[in-house]
Amino acid sequence: MTDAYIFDAIRTPRGKGRKDGALHEVTSVSLSAQVLNGLKDRSNLDGLAVEDVIWGNATQVAEQGGCLARTAVLASELDEGIPGLSINRFCASGMEAVNLAANQVRAGAGGAYIAGGVEMMSRVAMGSDGAAIAVDPSVAFDSYFVPQGISADIIATEYGISRDDADAFAVESQKRAAKAWEEGRFAKSIHVVRDVNGLPILDHDEYMRPGTDMQSLGALKPSFKDMGETMPGFDKVAMLKYPHLAAINHVHHAGNSSGIVDGAAGVLVGSKEWGEAHGLKPRARIRATAKIGTDPTIMLTGPVPATEKILRESGMAISDIDLFEVNEAFSSVVLRFMQAFDVDHSKLNVNGGAIAMGHPLGASGAIIIGTLLDEMERADRETGLATLCVASGMGAATIIERV
């Protein structure tokens, strides 16, 4: 099979996912088009240079519906002969877009793709698509559905993760993100968002709170305790599924969970031959990809079995990985990953993560792949693994190697 390579990766800064956020007036289509234009300009992609645009987003309704990928192509400066494919694997949509593009290249179905994703959470509310897993009793009852926050607290309870553990991880994420911005570690990949007149709207991650400390987080009430203990009583649902748990320890709140933000990211993936034909040098090889289904109630443990699968299928060991990016949906998700593989925190999310900078659902998978690649180059590391938990009980992972 043909090897697939990453030639470029960019992302927008992440804006607060509220009406007063810097990106609120920018549509999902416009933000996506700006990323597509950024990749086009940086790599001089003329005509039908790429086979397709594969674009992920988690809430495919309203302006994010109707094959957003194709609409974004038409709104961009790419040739109208390039099609678009919208995909949805919830939080892993951006990663799945990149993985799908890589596997298409490997199979010889086109020389190159632009892949990534977008989520404008200030404009299209999470859950506004009315997902059947949550609202259809015939599915929700049999799957023991609970909201993700409850799932994160189940992980904390099951694996002995305390409130202090979760808060300390969150504080460190904020410190690392602030240091990364201070040192310009994201400069290579940040694509400034501009208005219709070309004036900059946002050039930095807006959500960060670098002054966060254990005291300020300690003052916050658990976000999911009430929904767990009062009607409809999701704690009882969880304990029906896991009767060995005497109670659910509610440790998560806004400060140690991922932020609701707006953002987009794109990755240019192609074969070595395509790169040579276009005068482009590859930055990394996509060595392996993986996806997996997991328990839908605890829901967010997917990074562990997805990593086990990708290591097994690639013939690698966890010790072969130099750097890790594990999406910080909730503190317990990443702490469980570190616990399961005995991964040192010095190798994982070294520039902070979604707790500090936010989690634009459909874009995050592409964001962490780009962040991982940038850090591998900065720190002169050879191999990296990116992985995410996924709603409804799934996981996804990607291994990249520098070239």
mmCIF file of C-alpha atoms in Angstrom:
data_model
loop_
_atom_site.group_PDB
_atom_site.id
_atom_site.type_symbol
_atom_site.label_atom_id
_atom_site.label_comp_id
_atom_site.label_asym_id
_atom_site.label_seq_id
_atom_site.Cartn_x
_atom_site.Cartn_y
_atom_site.Cartn_z
ATOM 1 C CA MET A 1 0.000 0.000 0.000
ATOM 2 C CA THR A 2 1.022 3.615 -0.553
ATOM 3 C CA ASP A 3 2.195 5.472 2.552
ATOM 4 C CA ALA A 4 0.194 8.546 3.617
ATOM 5 C CA TYR A 5 1.966 11.683 4.805
ATOM 6 C CA ILE A 6 1.051 14.937 6.511
ATOM 7 C CA PHE A 7 2.285 17.926 4.513
ATOM 8 C CA ASP A 8 0.701 20.696 6.579
ATOM 9 C CA ALA A 9 -1.644 21.278 9.517
ATOM 10 C CA ILE A 10 -3.268 24.509 10.667
ATOM 11 C CA ARG A 11 -5.944 25.554 13.103
ATOM 12 C CA THR A 12 -7.829 28.653 14.091
ATOM 13 C CA PRO A 13 -7.534 30.069 17.584
ATOM 14 C CA ARG A 14 -10.412 28.871 19.743
ATOM 15 C CA GLY A 15 -13.024 31.463 20.689
ATOM 16 C CA LYS A 16 -15.321 31.275 23.712
ATOM 17 C CA GLY A 17 -18.437 29.344 22.775
ATOM 18 C CA ARG A 18 -20.806 32.084 23.885
ATOM 19 C CA LYS A 19 -22.570 35.014 22.269
ATOM 20 C CA ASP A 20 -19.851 37.331 23.580
ATOM 21 C CA GLY A 21 -17.098 35.121 22.170
ATOM 22 C CA ALA A 22 -14.837 36.626 19.526
ATOM 23 C CA LEU A 23 -15.914 34.158 16.820
ATOM 24 C CA HIS A 24 -19.667 34.159 17.475
ATOM 25 C CA GLU A 25 -20.483 36.223 14.374
ATOM 26 C CA VAL A 26 -18.462 33.903 12.103
ATOM 27 C CA THR A 27 -20.439 31.071 10.516
ATOM 28 C CA SER A 28 -19.310 27.459 10.464
ATOM 29 C CA VAL A 29 -19.000 27.690 6.687
ATOM 30 C CA SER A 30 -16.908 30.860 6.814
ATOM 31 C CA LEU A 31 -14.548 29.522 9.481
ATOM 32 C CA SER A 32 -14.101 26.284 7.530
ATOM 33 C CA ALA A 33 -13.479 28.191 4.304
ATOM 34 C CA GLN A 34 -10.810 30.306 5.979
ATOM 35 C CA VAL A 35 -8.936 27.158 7.023
ATOM 36 C CA LEU A 36 -9.260 25.692 3.527
ATOM 37 C CA ASN A 37 -7.913 28.935 2.059
ATOM 38 C CA GLY A 38 -5.055 28.901 4.532
ATOM 39 C CA LEU A 39 -3.970 25.433 3.457
ATOM 40 C CA LYS A 40 -4.418 26.332 -0.207
ATOM 41 C CA ASP A 41 -2.225 29.420 0.108
ATOM 42 C CA ARG A 42 0.492 27.809 2.218
ATOM 43 C CA SER A 43 0.902 24.864 -0.183
ATOM 44 C CA ASN A 44 -0.060 26.582 -3.477
ATOM 45 C CA LEU A 45 -2.894 24.165 -4.181
ATOM 46 C CA ASP A 46 -4.138 25.135 -7.626
ATOM 47 C CA GLY A 47 -6.943 23.496 -9.591
ATOM 48 C CA LEU A 48 -7.887 19.952 -8.679
ATOM 49 C CA ALA A 49 -4.810 19.478 -6.525
ATOM 50 C CA VAL A 50 -6.659 17.412 -3.923
ATOM 51 C CA GLU A 51 -9.120 14.588 -4.403
ATOM 52 C CA ASP A 52 -11.640 15.620 -1.759
ATOM 53 C CA VAL A 53 -12.274 17.647 1.380
ATOM 54 C CA ILE A 54 -13.320 15.443 4.302
ATOM 55 C CA TRP A 55 -14.715 17.591 7.105
ATOM 56 C CA GLY A 56 -16.022 16.512 10.493
ATOM 57 C CA ASN A 57 -18.509 18.138 12.825
ATOM 58 C CA ALA A 58 -20.498 16.688 15.678
ATOM 59 C CA THR A 59 -23.753 18.649 15.518
ATOM 60 C CA GLN A 60 -24.902 18.388 11.920
ATOM 61 C CA VAL A 61 -27.923 20.643 11.960
ATOM 62 C CA ALA A 62 -28.765 24.187 10.786
ATOM 63 C CA GLU A 63 -25.661 25.888 9.342
ATOM 64 C CA GLN A 64 -23.570 22.819 10.203
ATOM 65 C CA GLY A 65 -25.874 20.518 8.259
ATOM 66 C CA GLY A 66 -26.420 19.889 4.564
ATOM 67 C CA CYS A 67 -22.917 18.534 3.795
ATOM 68 C CA LEU A 68 -21.029 21.416 5.343
ATOM 69 C CA ALA A 69 -17.837 20.129 3.694
ATOM 70 C CA ARG A 70 -19.092 20.802 0.169
ATOM 71 C CA THR A 71 -20.541 24.170 1.157
ATOM 72 C CA ALA A 72 -17.195 25.147 2.661
ATOM 73 C CA VAL A 73 -15.411 24.219 -0.569
ATOM 74 C CA LEU A 74 -17.785 26.434 -2.540
ATOM 75 C CA ALA A 75 -17.292 29.280 -0.054
ATOM 76 C CA SER A 76 -13.520 28.937 -0.259
ATOM 77 C CA GLU A 77 -11.005 29.672 -3.009
ATOM 78 C CA LEU A 78 -10.595 25.986 -3.827
ATOM 79 C CA ASP A 79 -11.629 24.782 -7.273
ATOM 80 C CA GLU A 80 -15.335 23.966 -7.431
ATOM 81 C CA GLY A 81 -14.411 20.635 -8.987
ATOM 82 C CA ILE A 82 -13.223 19.438 -5.573
ATOM 83 C CA PRO A 83 -16.091 17.663 -3.758
ATOM 84 C CA GLY A 84 -16.734 17.551 -0.022
ATOM 85 C CA LEU A 85 -17.665 14.839 2.463
ATOM 86 C CA SER A 86 -19.106 15.602 5.897
ATOM 87 C CA ILE A 87 -18.628 12.964 8.585
ATOM 88 C CA ASN A 88 -19.629 12.582 12.210
ATOM 89 C CA ARG A 89 -17.877 10.529 14.848
ATOM 90 C CA PHE A 90 -18.767 13.036 17.556
ATOM 91 C CA CYS A 91 -15.602 14.331 19.271
ATOM 92 C CA ALA A 92 -13.343 12.263 17.011
ATOM 93 C CA SER A 93 -14.830 13.664 13.791
ATOM 94 C CA GLY A 94 -11.746 15.741 12.931
ATOM 95 C CA MET A 95 -9.421 12.819 13.630
ATOM 96 C CA GLU A 96 -11.613 10.404 11.713
ATOM 97 C CA ALA A 97 -11.521 12.795 8.737
ATOM 98 C CA VAL A 98 -7.709 12.699 8.791
ATOM 99 C CA ASN A 99 -7.635 8.925 9.267
ATOM 100 C CA LEU A 100 -10.116 8.363 6.463
ATOM 101 C CA ALA A 101 -8.082 10.601 4.163
ATOM 102 C CA ALA A 102 -4.904 8.698 5.052
ATOM 103 C CA ASN A 103 -6.504 5.351 4.370
ATOM 104 C CA GLN A 104 -7.898 6.571 1.030
ATOM 105 C CA VAL A 105 -4.398 7.646 0.024
ATOM 106 C CA ARG A 106 -3.000 4.310 1.161
ATOM 107 C CA ALA A 107 -5.526 2.498 -1.010
ATOM 108 C CA GLY A 108 -4.640 4.588 -4.040
ATOM 109 C CA ALA A 109 -7.940 6.481 -4.152
ATOM 110 C CA GLY A 110 -6.459 9.882 -4.961
ATOM 111 C CA GLY A 111 -3.132 11.542 -4.326
ATOM 112 C CA ALA A 112 -4.127 14.006 -1.599
ATOM 113 C CA TYR A 113 -6.958 15.199 0.638
ATOM 114 C CA ILE A 114 -7.717 18.082 2.933
ATOM 115 C CA ALA A 115 -9.199 16.724 6.154
ATOM 116 C CA GLY A 116 -10.275 18.296 9.411
ATOM 117 C CA GLY A 117 -13.331 19.736 11.050
ATOM 118 C CA VAL A 118 -15.203 22.585 12.653
ATOM 119 C CA GLU A 119 -17.573 23.264 15.525
ATOM 120 C CA MET A 120 -19.213 26.607 16.215
ATOM 121 C CA MET A 121 -20.604 25.851 19.642
ATOM 122 C CA SER A 122 -21.724 29.434 20.217
ATOM 123 C CA ARG A 123 -23.939 29.215 17.133
ATOM 124 C CA VAL A 124 -25.043 25.562 16.985
ATOM 125 C CA ALA A 125 -25.652 24.245 20.479
ATOM 126 C CA MET A 126 -24.305 20.855 21.455
ATOM 127 C CA GLY A 127 -27.178 18.360 21.482
ATOM 128 C CA SER A 128 -29.448 20.487 19.305
ATOM 129 C CA ASP A 129 -29.560 17.703 16.721
ATOM 130 C CA GLY A 130 -31.639 15.570 19.099
ATOM 131 C CA ALA A 131 -29.469 12.452 19.129
ATOM 132 C CA ALA A 132 -31.525 9.268 19.428
ATOM 133 C CA ILE A 133 -29.068 7.721 21.911
ATOM 134 C CA ALA A 134 -30.165 10.358 24.405
ATOM 135 C CA VAL A 135 -33.821 10.987 23.559
ATOM 136 C CA ASP A 136 -35.233 7.719 22.207
ATOM 137 C CA PRO A 137 -36.275 5.548 25.180
ATOM 138 C CA SER A 138 -36.052 2.353 23.129
ATOM 139 C CA VAL A 139 -32.312 2.999 22.749
ATOM 140 C CA ALA A 140 -31.498 4.955 25.913
ATOM 141 C CA PHE A 141 -32.995 2.399 28.316
ATOM 142 C CA ASP A 142 -31.209 -0.611 26.846
ATOM 143 C CA SER A 143 -27.864 1.189 26.651
ATOM 144 C CA TYR A 144 -28.146 2.629 30.197
ATOM 145 C CA PHE A 145 -27.630 6.121 28.801
ATOM 146 C CA VAL A 146 -26.219 8.813 31.089
ATOM 147 C CA PRO A 147 -24.848 12.248 30.095
ATOM 148 C CA GLN A 148 -21.117 12.525 29.495
ATOM 149 C CA GLY A 149 -20.471 14.392 32.737
ATOM 150 C CA ILE A 150 -21.902 11.471 34.674
ATOM 151 C CA SER A 151 -19.734 9.123 32.598
ATOM 152 C CA ALA A 152 -16.645 11.131 33.518
ATOM 153 C CA ASP A 153 -17.592 10.875 37.192
ATOM 154 C CA ILE A 154 -18.127 7.117 36.796
ATOM 155 C CA ILE A 155 -14.561 6.849 35.489
ATOM 156 C CA ALA A 156 -13.311 8.798 38.500
ATOM 157 C CA THR A 157 -15.253 6.536 40.847
ATOM 158 C CA GLU A 158 -14.261 3.280 39.153
ATOM 159 C CA TYR A 159 -10.559 4.096 38.934
ATOM 160 C CA GLY A 160 -9.993 5.962 42.188
ATOM 161 C CA ILE A 161 -9.498 9.461 40.749
ATOM 162 C CA SER A 162 -10.129 12.086 43.409
ATOM 163 C CA ARG A 163 -11.371 15.669 43.123
ATOM 164 C CA ASP A 164 -7.854 16.864 43.979
ATOM 165 C CA ASP A 165 -6.402 14.665 41.228
ATOM 166 C CA ALA A 166 -8.811 16.112 38.678
ATOM 167 C CA ASP A 167 -8.242 19.701 39.813
ATOM 168 C CA ALA A 168 -4.467 19.363 39.863
ATOM 169 C CA PHE A 169 -4.499 18.049 36.319
ATOM 170 C CA ALA A 170 -6.629 21.018 35.235
ATOM 171 C CA VAL A 171 -4.290 23.531 36.864
ATOM 172 C CA GLU A 172 -1.340 21.987 35.062
ATOM 173 C CA SER A 173 -3.180 22.133 31.724
ATOM 174 C CA GLN A 174 -3.699 25.873 32.188
ATOM 175 C CA LYS A 175 -0.040 26.419 33.121
ATOM 176 C CA ARG A 176 1.215 24.461 30.131
ATOM 177 C CA ALA A 177 -1.101 26.213 27.675
ATOM 178 C CA ALA A 178 -0.063 29.637 28.960
ATOM 179 C CA LYS A 179 3.629 28.720 28.671
ATOM 180 C CA ALA A 180 3.114 27.355 25.152
ATOM 181 C CA TRP A 181 1.528 30.617 24.023
ATOM 182 C CA GLU A 182 4.210 32.692 25.757
ATOM 183 C CA GLU A 183 6.942 30.743 23.975
ATOM 184 C CA GLY A 184 5.200 30.820 20.575
ATOM 185 C CA ARG A 185 4.865 27.052 20.336
ATOM 186 C CA PHE A 186 1.606 27.312 18.369
ATOM 187 C CA ALA A 187 2.815 30.022 15.993
ATOM 188 C CA LYS A 188 3.585 27.656 13.113
ATOM 189 C CA SER A 189 0.006 26.396 12.889
ATOM 190 C CA ILE A 190 -2.260 29.232 14.026
ATOM 191 C CA HIS A 191 -4.392 30.680 11.231
ATOM 192 C CA VAL A 192 -5.720 34.072 12.312
ATOM 193 C CA VAL A 193 -9.474 34.472 11.825
ATOM 194 C CA ARG A 194 -10.455 37.566 9.848
ATOM 195 C CA ASP A 195 -13.668 39.419 9.062
ATOM 196 C CA VAL A 196 -15.062 40.151 5.583
ATOM 197 C CA ASN A 197 -12.734 43.153 5.296
ATOM 198 C CA GLY A 198 -9.659 41.086 6.078
ATOM 199 C CA LEU A 199 -9.226 42.542 9.536
ATOM 200 C CA PRO A 200 -8.153 40.156 12.309
ATOM 201 C CA ILE A 201 -10.876 38.983 14.691
ATOM 202 C CA LEU A 202 -8.948 36.487 16.812
ATOM 203 C CA ASP A 203 -5.285 35.520 16.931
ATOM 204 C CA HIS A 204 -5.080 33.611 20.244
ATOM 205 C CA ASP A 205 -6.998 30.993 22.214
ATOM 206 C CA GLU A 206 -9.599 33.068 23.998
ATOM 207 C CA TYR A 207 -10.818 30.572 26.579
ATOM 208 C CA MET A 208 -7.633 30.209 28.644
ATOM 209 C CA ARG A 209 -7.569 31.110 32.348
ATOM 210 C CA PRO A 210 -3.866 31.064 33.258
ATOM 211 C CA GLY A 211 -4.514 32.309 36.799
ATOM 212 C CA THR A 212 -6.369 29.098 37.709
ATOM 213 C CA ASP A 213 -5.161 27.458 40.924
ATOM 214 C CA MET A 214 -6.297 24.738 43.312
ATOM 215 C CA GLN A 215 -8.047 27.254 45.552
ATOM 216 C CA SER A 216 -10.180 28.738 42.780
ATOM 217 C CA LEU A 217 -11.123 25.298 41.490
ATOM 218 C CA GLY A 218 -11.855 24.069 44.989
ATOM 219 C CA ALA A 219 -14.572 26.699 45.315
ATOM 220 C CA LEU A 220 -16.539 25.266 42.369
ATOM 221 C CA LYS A 221 -19.454 22.919 42.956
ATOM 222 C CA PRO A 222 -19.552 19.600 41.062
ATOM 223 C CA SER A 223 -21.434 20.235 37.815
ATOM 224 C CA PHE A 224 -23.123 16.863 37.513
ATOM 225 C CA LYS A 225 -24.050 16.045 41.102
ATOM 226 C CA ASP A 226 -27.607 17.373 40.896
ATOM 227 C CA MET A 227 -28.477 15.601 37.648
ATOM 228 C CA GLY A 228 -26.982 12.451 39.088
ATOM 229 C CA GLU A 229 -28.788 12.486 42.422
ATOM 230 C CA THR A 230 -32.138 14.086 41.536
ATOM 231 C CA MET A 231 -34.647 13.353 38.791
ATOM 232 C CA PRO A 232 -34.102 11.712 36.417
ATOM 233 C CA GLY A 233 -31.474 10.214 38.731
ATOM 234 C CA PHE A 234 -28.656 9.220 36.401
ATOM 235 C CA ASP A 235 -26.564 7.919 39.304
ATOM 236 C CA LYS A 236 -29.153 5.185 39.802
ATOM 237 C CA VAL A 237 -29.001 4.314 36.121
ATOM 238 C CA ALA A 238 -25.229 4.004 36.399
ATOM 239 C CA MET A 239 -25.436 1.813 39.468
ATOM 240 C CA LEU A 240 -27.901 -0.491 37.729
ATOM 241 C CA LYS A 241 -25.184 -1.025 35.134
ATOM 242 C CA TYR A 242 -22.354 -1.157 37.684
ATOM 243 C CA PRO A 243 -23.870 -2.593 40.893
ATOM 244 C CA HIS A 244 -20.446 -2.856 42.547
ATOM 245 C CA LEU A 245 -20.393 0.951 42.892
ATOM 246 C CA ALA A 246 -21.945 2.085 46.163
ATOM 247 C CA ALA A 247 -22.196 5.689 44.973
ATOM 248 C CA ILE A 248 -20.876 7.957 42.227
ATOM 249 C CA ASN A 249 -18.128 10.359 43.278
ATOM 250 C CA HIS A 250 -18.870 13.626 41.486
ATOM 251 C CA VAL A 251 -15.521 15.342 40.909
ATOM 252 C CA HIS A 252 -15.983 17.254 37.658
ATOM 253 C CA HIS A 253 -16.947 20.876 37.145
ATOM 254 C CA ALA A 254 -16.347 23.616 34.583
ATOM 255 C CA GLY A 255 -12.759 24.079 35.723
ATOM 256 C CA ASN A 256 -11.559 20.500 35.205
ATOM 257 C CA SER A 257 -13.660 19.732 32.116
ATOM 258 C CA SER A 258 -13.158 20.850 28.521
ATOM 259 C CA GLY A 259 -14.325 24.304 27.528
ATOM 260 C CA ILE A 260 -17.172 25.009 25.107
ATOM 261 C CA VAL A 261 -15.547 26.908 22.230
ATOM 262 C CA ASP A 262 -15.618 27.708 18.521
ATOM 263 C CA GLY A 263 -12.834 26.533 16.230
ATOM 264 C CA ALA A 264 -11.689 24.737 13.101
ATOM 265 C CA ALA A 265 -8.616 22.850 11.916
ATOM 266 C CA GLY A 266 -7.352 21.279 8.715
ATOM 267 C CA VAL A 267 -4.640 18.801 7.705
ATOM 268 C CA LEU A 268 -3.189 18.237 4.222
ATOM 269 C CA VAL A 269 -2.655 14.504 3.682
ATOM 270 C CA GLY A 270 -1.155 12.909 0.584
ATOM 271 C CA SER A 271 1.243 10.420 -0.929
ATOM 272 C CA LYS A 272 4.966 11.033 -1.277
ATOM 273 C CA GLU A 273 4.620 11.021 -5.060
ATOM 274 C CA TRP A 274 1.892 13.668 -4.919
ATOM 275 C CA GLY A 275 4.101 15.821 -2.717
ATOM 276 C CA GLU A 276 7.023 15.528 -5.118
ATOM 277 C CA ALA A 277 4.761 16.525 -8.026
ATOM 278 C CA HIS A 278 3.654 19.631 -6.122
ATOM 279 C CA GLY A 279 7.048 20.558 -4.697
ATOM 280 C CA LEU A 280 6.025 19.797 -1.118
ATOM 281 C CA LYS A 281 8.032 18.041 1.561
ATOM 282 C CA PRO A 282 6.196 15.741 3.980
ATOM 283 C CA ARG A 283 6.439 16.481 7.688
ATOM 284 C CA ALA A 284 5.242 13.138 9.043
ATOM 285 C CA ARG A 285 4.033 9.705 7.994
ATOM 286 C CA ILE A 286 0.711 8.473 9.297
ATOM 287 C CA ARG A 287 1.838 5.071 10.496
ATOM 288 C CA ALA A 288 -1.441 3.701 11.839
ATOM 289 C CA THR A 289 -5.074 4.554 12.569
ATOM 290 C CA ALA A 290 -7.685 2.885 14.749
ATOM 291 C CA LYS A 291 -11.266 3.189 15.934
ATOM 292 C CA ILE A 292 -13.225 1.075 18.390
ATOM 293 C CA GLY A 293 -16.575 0.751 20.140
ATOM 294 C CA THR A 294 -16.732 0.630 23.945
ATOM 295 C CA ASP A 295 -19.173 0.509 26.857
ATOM 296 C CA PRO A 296 -21.742 3.278 26.106
ATOM 297 C CA THR A 297 -22.519 4.075 29.753
ATOM 298 C CA ILE A 298 -19.048 4.790 31.105
ATOM 299 C CA MET A 299 -18.665 6.019 27.512
ATOM 300 C CA LEU A 300 -15.366 7.932 27.697
ATOM 301 C CA THR A 301 -12.779 5.195 28.286
ATOM 302 C CA GLY A 302 -12.212 4.713 24.538
ATOM 303 C CA PRO A 303 -8.630 6.081 24.430
ATOM 304 C CA VAL A 304 -7.393 3.023 26.343
ATOM 305 C CA PRO A 305 -8.736 0.224 24.091
ATOM 306 C CA ALA A 306 -8.186 2.354 20.960
ATOM 307 C CA THR A 307 -4.527 2.706 21.939
ATOM 308 C CA GLU A 308 -4.247 -0.984 22.736
ATOM 309 C CA LYS A 309 -5.687 -1.766 19.304
ATOM 310 C CA ILE A 310 -3.472 0.623 17.343
ATOM 311 C CA LEU A 311 -0.339 -0.585 19.121
ATOM 312 C CA ARG A 312 -1.265 -4.206 18.537
ATOM 313 C CA GLU A 313 -2.045 -3.705 14.859
ATOM 314 C CA SER A 314 1.109 -1.655 14.231
ATOM 315 C CA GLY A 315 3.375 -4.025 16.150
ATOM 316 C CA MET A 316 4.403 -1.300 18.585
ATOM 317 C CA ALA A 317 4.621 -0.963 22.353
ATOM 318 C CA ILE A 318 3.645 2.003 24.488
ATOM 319 C CA SER A 319 7.374 2.544 25.123
ATOM 320 C CA ASP A 320 7.851 3.206 21.397
ATOM 321 C CA ILE A 321 5.777 6.405 21.634
ATOM 322 C CA ASP A 322 7.725 9.581 22.402
ATOM 323 C CA LEU A 323 4.797 11.996 22.843
ATOM 324 C CA PHE A 324 1.062 11.699 23.485
ATOM 325 C CA GLU A 325 -1.924 13.942 22.870
ATOM 326 C CA VAL A 326 -5.029 12.734 24.707
ATOM 327 C CA ASN A 327 -8.022 15.028 24.324
ATOM 328 C CA GLU A 328 -8.912 16.602 27.646
ATOM 329 C CA ALA A 329 -12.663 16.109 27.502
ATOM 330 C CA PHE A 330 -12.602 15.668 31.279
ATOM 331 C CA SER A 331 -9.683 15.289 33.674
ATOM 332 C CA SER A 332 -10.583 11.700 34.508
ATOM 333 C CA VAL A 333 -10.353 10.634 30.848
ATOM 334 C CA VAL A 334 -6.689 11.588 30.595
ATOM 335 C CA LEU A 335 -5.814 10.484 34.127
ATOM 336 C CA ARG A 336 -7.281 7.049 33.378
ATOM 337 C CA PHE A 337 -5.167 6.848 30.199
ATOM 338 C CA MET A 338 -2.023 7.723 32.135
ATOM 339 C CA GLN A 339 -2.941 5.182 34.792
ATOM 340 C CA ALA A 340 -3.647 2.396 32.294
ATOM 341 C CA PHE A 341 -0.348 2.751 30.420
ATOM 342 C CA ASP A 342 1.840 4.207 33.177
ATOM 343 C CA VAL A 343 2.556 7.193 30.945
ATOM 344 C CA ASP A 344 4.571 9.994 32.507
ATOM 345 C CA HIS A 345 2.830 13.352 32.370
ATOM 346 C CA SER A 346 6.020 14.908 30.965
ATOM 347 C CA LYS A 347 5.298 13.108 27.677
ATOM 348 C CA LEU A 348 1.594 13.846 27.499
ATOM 349 C CA ASN A 349 -0.246 17.056 26.522
ATOM 350 C CA VAL A 350 2.935 19.005 27.120
ATOM 351 C CA ASN A 351 1.347 22.211 25.793
ATOM 352 C CA GLY A 352 -1.911 21.897 27.704
ATOM 353 C CA GLY A 353 -5.178 20.798 26.204
ATOM 354 C CA ALA A 354 -8.908 21.249 25.946
ATOM 355 C CA ILE A 355 -9.381 22.012 29.633
ATOM 356 C CA ALA A 356 -7.332 25.158 29.130
ATOM 357 C CA MET A 357 -8.045 26.008 25.495
ATOM 358 C CA GLY A 358 -11.408 24.413 24.802
ATOM 359 C CA HIS A 359 -12.862 21.504 22.835
ATOM 360 C CA PRO A 360 -14.560 22.476 19.538
ATOM 361 C CA LEU A 361 -16.035 19.006 19.104
ATOM 362 C CA GLY A 362 -15.680 18.339 15.377
ATOM 363 C CA ALA A 363 -12.299 20.059 15.109
ATOM 364 C CA SER A 364 -10.481 18.683 18.156
ATOM 365 C CA GLY A 365 -9.196 15.499 16.546
ATOM 366 C CA ALA A 366 -7.475 17.436 13.785
ATOM 367 C CA ILE A 367 -6.239 20.004 16.304
ATOM 368 C CA ILE A 368 -4.446 17.474 18.492
ATOM 369 C CA ILE A 369 -2.821 15.788 15.486
ATOM 370 C CA GLY A 370 -1.416 19.163 14.403
ATOM 371 C CA THR A 371 -0.357 20.064 17.941
ATOM 372 C CA LEU A 372 1.360 16.700 18.298
ATOM 373 C CA LEU A 373 3.284 17.161 15.054
ATOM 374 C CA ASP A 374 4.403 20.674 15.969
ATOM 375 C CA GLU A 375 5.667 19.497 19.350
ATOM 376 C CA MET A 376 7.462 16.496 17.840
ATOM 377 C CA GLU A 377 9.345 18.903 15.585
ATOM 378 C CA ARG A 378 10.031 21.424 18.346
ATOM 379 C CA ALA A 379 11.276 18.819 20.823
ATOM 380 C CA ASP A 380 12.976 16.656 18.169
ATOM 381 C CA ARG A 381 10.891 13.565 18.892
ATOM 382 C CA GLU A 382 10.204 10.821 16.361
ATOM 383 C CA THR A 383 6.876 9.139 17.159
ATOM 384 C CA GLY A 384 3.588 10.423 18.546
ATOM 385 C CA LEU A 385 0.140 9.102 19.358
ATOM 386 C CA ALA A 386 -3.081 11.143 19.429
ATOM 387 C CA THR A 387 -6.322 9.760 20.804
ATOM 388 C CA LEU A 388 -9.801 10.851 21.904
ATOM 389 C CA CYS A 389 -12.762 9.551 23.830
ATOM 390 C CA VAL A 390 -15.998 9.637 21.836
ATOM 391 C CA ALA A 391 -19.663 9.963 22.776
ATOM 392 C CA SER A 392 -21.863 6.842 22.819
ATOM 393 C CA GLY A 393 -18.840 4.746 23.772
ATOM 394 C CA MET A 394 -16.130 4.877 21.097
ATOM 395 C CA GLY A 395 -12.461 5.709 20.761
ATOM 396 C CA ALA A 396 -10.092 6.735 17.982
ATOM 397 C CA ALA A 397 -6.330 6.973 17.640
ATOM 398 C CA THR A 398 -3.599 7.969 15.200
ATOM 399 C CA ILE A 399 0.147 7.281 15.258
ATOM 400 C CA ILE A 400 2.457 9.593 13.301
ATOM 401 C CA GLU A 401 6.187 9.445 12.657
ATOM 402 C CA ARG A 402 8.429 12.317 11.583
ATOM 403 C CA VAL A 403 10.184 12.024 8.261
#
